[in-house]
PDB file of C-alpha atoms and ligand atoms in Angstrom:
ATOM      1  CA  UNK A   1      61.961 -24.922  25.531  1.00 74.00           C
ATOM      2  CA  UNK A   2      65.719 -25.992  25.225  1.00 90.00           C
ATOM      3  CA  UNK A   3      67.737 -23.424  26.493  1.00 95.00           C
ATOM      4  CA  UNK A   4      65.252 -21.626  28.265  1.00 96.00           C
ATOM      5  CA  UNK A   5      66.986 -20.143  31.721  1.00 95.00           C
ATOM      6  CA  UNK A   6      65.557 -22.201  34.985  1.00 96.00           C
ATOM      7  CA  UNK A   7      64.625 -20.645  37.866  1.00 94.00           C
ATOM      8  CA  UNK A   8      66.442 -23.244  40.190  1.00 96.00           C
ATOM      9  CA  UNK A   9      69.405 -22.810  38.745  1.00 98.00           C
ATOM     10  CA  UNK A  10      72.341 -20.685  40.014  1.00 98.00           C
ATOM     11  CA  UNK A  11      74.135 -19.992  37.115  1.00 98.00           C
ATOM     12  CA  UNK A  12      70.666 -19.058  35.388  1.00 98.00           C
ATOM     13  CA  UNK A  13      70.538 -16.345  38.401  1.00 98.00           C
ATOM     14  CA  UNK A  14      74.456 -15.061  37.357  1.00 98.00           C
ATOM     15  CA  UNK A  15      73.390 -14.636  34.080  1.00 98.00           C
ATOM     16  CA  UNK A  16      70.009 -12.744  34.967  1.00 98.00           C
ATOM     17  CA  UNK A  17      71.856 -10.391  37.505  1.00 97.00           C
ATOM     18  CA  UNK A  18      69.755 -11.927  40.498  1.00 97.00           C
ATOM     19  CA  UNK A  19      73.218 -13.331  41.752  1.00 97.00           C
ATOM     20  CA  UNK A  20      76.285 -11.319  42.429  1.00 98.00           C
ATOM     21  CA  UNK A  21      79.059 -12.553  40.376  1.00 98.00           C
ATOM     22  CA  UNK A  22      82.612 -10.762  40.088  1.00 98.00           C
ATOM     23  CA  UNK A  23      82.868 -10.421  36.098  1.00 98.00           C
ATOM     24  CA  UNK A  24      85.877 -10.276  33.966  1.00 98.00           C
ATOM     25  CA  UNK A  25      84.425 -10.456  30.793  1.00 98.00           C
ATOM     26  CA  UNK A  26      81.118 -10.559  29.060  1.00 98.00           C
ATOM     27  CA  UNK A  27      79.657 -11.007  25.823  1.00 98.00           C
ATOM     28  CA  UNK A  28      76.245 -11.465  23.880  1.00 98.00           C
ATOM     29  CA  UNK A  29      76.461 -15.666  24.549  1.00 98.00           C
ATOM     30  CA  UNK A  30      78.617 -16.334  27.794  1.00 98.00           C
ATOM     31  CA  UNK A  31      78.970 -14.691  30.759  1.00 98.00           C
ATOM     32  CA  UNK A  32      82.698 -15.064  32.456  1.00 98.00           C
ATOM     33  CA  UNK A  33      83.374 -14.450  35.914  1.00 99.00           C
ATOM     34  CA  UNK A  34      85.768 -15.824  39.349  1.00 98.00           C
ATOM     35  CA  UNK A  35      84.990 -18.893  40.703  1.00 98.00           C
ATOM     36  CA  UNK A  36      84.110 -18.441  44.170  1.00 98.00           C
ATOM     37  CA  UNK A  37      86.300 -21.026  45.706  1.00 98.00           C
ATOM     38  CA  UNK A  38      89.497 -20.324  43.595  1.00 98.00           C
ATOM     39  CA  UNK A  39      91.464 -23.666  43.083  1.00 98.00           C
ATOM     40  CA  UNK A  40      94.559 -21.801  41.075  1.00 98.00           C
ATOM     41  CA  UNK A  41      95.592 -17.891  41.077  1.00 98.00           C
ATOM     42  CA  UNK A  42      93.135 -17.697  38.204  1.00 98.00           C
ATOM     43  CA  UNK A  43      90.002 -19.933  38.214  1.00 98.00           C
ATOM     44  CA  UNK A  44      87.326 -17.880  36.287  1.00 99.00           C
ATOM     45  CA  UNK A  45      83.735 -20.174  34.855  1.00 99.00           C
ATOM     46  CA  UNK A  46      82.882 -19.274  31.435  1.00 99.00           C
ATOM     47  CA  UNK A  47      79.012 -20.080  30.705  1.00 98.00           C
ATOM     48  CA  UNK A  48      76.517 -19.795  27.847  1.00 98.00           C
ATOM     49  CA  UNK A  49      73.980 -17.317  28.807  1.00 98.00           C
ATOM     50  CA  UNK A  50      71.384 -20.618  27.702  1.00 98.00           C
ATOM     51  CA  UNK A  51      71.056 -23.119  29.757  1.00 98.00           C
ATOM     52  CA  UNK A  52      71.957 -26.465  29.413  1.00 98.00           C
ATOM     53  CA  UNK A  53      72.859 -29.161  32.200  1.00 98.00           C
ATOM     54  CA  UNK A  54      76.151 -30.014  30.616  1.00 98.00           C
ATOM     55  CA  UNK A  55      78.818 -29.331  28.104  1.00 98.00           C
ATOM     56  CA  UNK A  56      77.987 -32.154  25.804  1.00 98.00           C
ATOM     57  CA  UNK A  57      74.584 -31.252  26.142  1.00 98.00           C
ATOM     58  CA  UNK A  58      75.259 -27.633  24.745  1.00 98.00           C
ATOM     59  CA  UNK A  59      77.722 -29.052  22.044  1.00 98.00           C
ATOM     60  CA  UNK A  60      74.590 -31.152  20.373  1.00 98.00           C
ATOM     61  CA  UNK A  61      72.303 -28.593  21.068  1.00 98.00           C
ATOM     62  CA  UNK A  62      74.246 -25.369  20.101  1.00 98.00           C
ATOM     63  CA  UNK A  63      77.514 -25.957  18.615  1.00 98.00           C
ATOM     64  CA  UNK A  64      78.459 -21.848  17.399  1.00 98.00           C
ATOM     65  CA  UNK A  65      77.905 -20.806  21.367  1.00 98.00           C
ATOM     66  CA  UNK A  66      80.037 -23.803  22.097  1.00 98.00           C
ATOM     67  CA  UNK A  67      82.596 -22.725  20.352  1.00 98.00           C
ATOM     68  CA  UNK A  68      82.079 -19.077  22.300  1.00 98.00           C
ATOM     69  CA  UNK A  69      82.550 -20.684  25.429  1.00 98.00           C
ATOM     70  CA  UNK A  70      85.598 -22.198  23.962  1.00 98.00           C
ATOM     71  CA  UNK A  71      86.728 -18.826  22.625  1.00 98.00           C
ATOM     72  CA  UNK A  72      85.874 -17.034  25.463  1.00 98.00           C
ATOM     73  CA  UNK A  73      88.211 -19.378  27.853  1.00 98.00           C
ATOM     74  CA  UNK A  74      90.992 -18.569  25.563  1.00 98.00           C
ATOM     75  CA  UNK A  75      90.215 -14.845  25.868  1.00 98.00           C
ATOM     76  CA  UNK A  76      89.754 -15.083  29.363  1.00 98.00           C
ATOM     77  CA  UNK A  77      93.532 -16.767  29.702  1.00 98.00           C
ATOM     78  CA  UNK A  78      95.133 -14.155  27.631  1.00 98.00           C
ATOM     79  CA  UNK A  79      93.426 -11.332  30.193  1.00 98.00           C
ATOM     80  CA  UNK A  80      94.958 -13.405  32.962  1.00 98.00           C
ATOM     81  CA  UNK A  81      97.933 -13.447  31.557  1.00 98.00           C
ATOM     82  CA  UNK A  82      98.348 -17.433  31.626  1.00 98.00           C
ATOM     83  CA  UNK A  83      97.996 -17.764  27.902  1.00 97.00           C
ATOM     84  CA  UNK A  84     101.955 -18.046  28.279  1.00 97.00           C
ATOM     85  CA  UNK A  85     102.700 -20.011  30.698  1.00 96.00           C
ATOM     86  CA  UNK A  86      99.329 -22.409  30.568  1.00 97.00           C
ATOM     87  CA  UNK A  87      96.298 -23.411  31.222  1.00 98.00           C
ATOM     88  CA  UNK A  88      93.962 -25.631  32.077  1.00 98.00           C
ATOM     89  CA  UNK A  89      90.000 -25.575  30.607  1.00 98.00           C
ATOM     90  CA  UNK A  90      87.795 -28.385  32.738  1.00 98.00           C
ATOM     91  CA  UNK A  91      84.544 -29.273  32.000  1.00 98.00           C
ATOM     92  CA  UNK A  92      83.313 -31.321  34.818  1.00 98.00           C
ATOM     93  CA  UNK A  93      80.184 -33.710  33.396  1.00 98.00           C
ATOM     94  CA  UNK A  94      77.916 -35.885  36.047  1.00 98.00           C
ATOM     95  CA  UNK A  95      78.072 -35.808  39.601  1.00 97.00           C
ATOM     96  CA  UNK A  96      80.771 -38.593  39.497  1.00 97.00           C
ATOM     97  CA  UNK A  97      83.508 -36.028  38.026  1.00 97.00           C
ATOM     98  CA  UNK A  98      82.423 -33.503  40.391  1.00 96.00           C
ATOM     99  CA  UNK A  99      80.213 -31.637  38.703  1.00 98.00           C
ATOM    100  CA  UNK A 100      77.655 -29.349  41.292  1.00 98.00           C
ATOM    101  CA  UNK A 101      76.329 -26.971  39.094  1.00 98.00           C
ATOM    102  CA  UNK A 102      73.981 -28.356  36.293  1.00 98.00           C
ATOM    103  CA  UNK A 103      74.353 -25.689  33.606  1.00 98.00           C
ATOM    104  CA  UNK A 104      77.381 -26.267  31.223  1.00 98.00           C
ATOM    105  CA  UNK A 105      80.136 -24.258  32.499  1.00 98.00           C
ATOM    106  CA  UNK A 106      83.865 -24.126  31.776  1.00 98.00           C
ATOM    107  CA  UNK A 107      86.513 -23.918  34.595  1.00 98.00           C
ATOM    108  CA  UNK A 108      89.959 -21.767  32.990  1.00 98.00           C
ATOM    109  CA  UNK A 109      92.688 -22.784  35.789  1.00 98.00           C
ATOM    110  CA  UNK A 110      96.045 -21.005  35.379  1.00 98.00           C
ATOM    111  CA  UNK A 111      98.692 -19.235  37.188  1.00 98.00           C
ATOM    112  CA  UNK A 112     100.162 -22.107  38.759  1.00 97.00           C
ATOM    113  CA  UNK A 113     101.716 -25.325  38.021  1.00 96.00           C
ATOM    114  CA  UNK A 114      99.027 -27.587  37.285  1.00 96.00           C
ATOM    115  CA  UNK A 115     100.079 -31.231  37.558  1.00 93.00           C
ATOM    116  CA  UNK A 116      99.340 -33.318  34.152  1.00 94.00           C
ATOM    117  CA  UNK A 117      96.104 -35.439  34.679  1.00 92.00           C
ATOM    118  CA  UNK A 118      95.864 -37.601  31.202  1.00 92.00           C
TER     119      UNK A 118
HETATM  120  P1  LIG B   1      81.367 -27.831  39.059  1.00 87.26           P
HETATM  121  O1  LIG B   1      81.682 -28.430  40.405  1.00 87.26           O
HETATM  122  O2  LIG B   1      82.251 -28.267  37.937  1.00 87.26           O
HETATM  123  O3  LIG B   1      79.888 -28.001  38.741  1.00 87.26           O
HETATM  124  O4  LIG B   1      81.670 -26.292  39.198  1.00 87.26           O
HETATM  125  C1  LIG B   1      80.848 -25.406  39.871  1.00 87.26           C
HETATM  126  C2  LIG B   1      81.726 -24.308  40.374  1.00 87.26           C
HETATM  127  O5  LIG B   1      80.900 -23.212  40.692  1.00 87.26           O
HETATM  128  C3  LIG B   1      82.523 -24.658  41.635  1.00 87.26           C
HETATM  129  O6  LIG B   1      83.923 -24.532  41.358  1.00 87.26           O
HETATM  130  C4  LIG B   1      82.050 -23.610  42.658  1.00 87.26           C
HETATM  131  O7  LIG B   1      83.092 -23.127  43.488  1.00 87.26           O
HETATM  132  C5  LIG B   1      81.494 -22.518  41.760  1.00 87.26           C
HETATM  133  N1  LIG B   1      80.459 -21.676  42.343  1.00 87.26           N
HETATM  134  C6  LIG B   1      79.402 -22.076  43.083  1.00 87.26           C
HETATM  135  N2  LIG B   1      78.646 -21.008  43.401  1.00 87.26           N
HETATM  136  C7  LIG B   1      79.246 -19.915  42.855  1.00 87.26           C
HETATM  137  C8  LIG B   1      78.947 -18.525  42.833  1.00 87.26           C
HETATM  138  N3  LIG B   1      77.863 -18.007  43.443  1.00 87.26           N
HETATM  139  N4  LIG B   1      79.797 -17.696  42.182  1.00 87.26           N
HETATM  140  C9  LIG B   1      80.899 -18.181  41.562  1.00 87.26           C
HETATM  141  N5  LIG B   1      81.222 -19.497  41.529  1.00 87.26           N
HETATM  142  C10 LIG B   1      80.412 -20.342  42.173  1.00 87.26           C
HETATM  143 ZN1  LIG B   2      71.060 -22.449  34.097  1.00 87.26          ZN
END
């Protein structure tokens, strides 16, 4: 069923407790917690606790736990303290943008100067 965790997926694993995973926040939808290969001072992922292989993918499908991940980044930023100075939320889509992990995740990058991209 859509949504359903997969048991080949990593992120799937996080949110089942089969993977370690440092956590800075939780909450009944998404799961936040370090990336582990920091690219900035603060690099947390924020995911849905359902899986889907994409963001887009989770905005059609689910749009209120969307908008938690979407929250959540912004809560995350402001626990980082980087809510001042600015951040950065990436959502990597297709293997072509870099994207390795195929359940929708976003990356909240702050605590350094983060060059403009667009
Ligand atoms: P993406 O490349 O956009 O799919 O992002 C996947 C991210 O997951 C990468 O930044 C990885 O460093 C990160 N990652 C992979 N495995 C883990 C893990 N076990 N715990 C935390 N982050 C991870
Ligand atoms: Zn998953």
């Amino acid at each position: 069923m859509a949504g359903e965790p997969q048991d080949d997926c990593l992120f799937c694993k996080i949110v089942k407790g089969e993977i370690p995973a440092t956590v800075v926040r939780e909450t009944a939808t998404t799961v936040a917690f370090r990336d582990i290969n920091p690219q900035a001072p603060t690099h947390v992922l924020v995911i849905p606790r359902v899986h889907y292989k994409d963001a887009a993918t989770l905005a059609a499908a689910d749009p209120e736990v969307t908008a938690d991940v979407l929250r959540e980044a912004g809560e995350v930023a402001a626990l980082e303290k980087v809510d001042g100075t600015g951040y950065r939320i990436v959502f990597n889509t297709g293997p072509g943008a870099g994207q390795t992990v195929f359940h929708a995740h976003a990356h909240v990058l702050g605590g350094r100067d983060l060059q403009r991209l667009v």
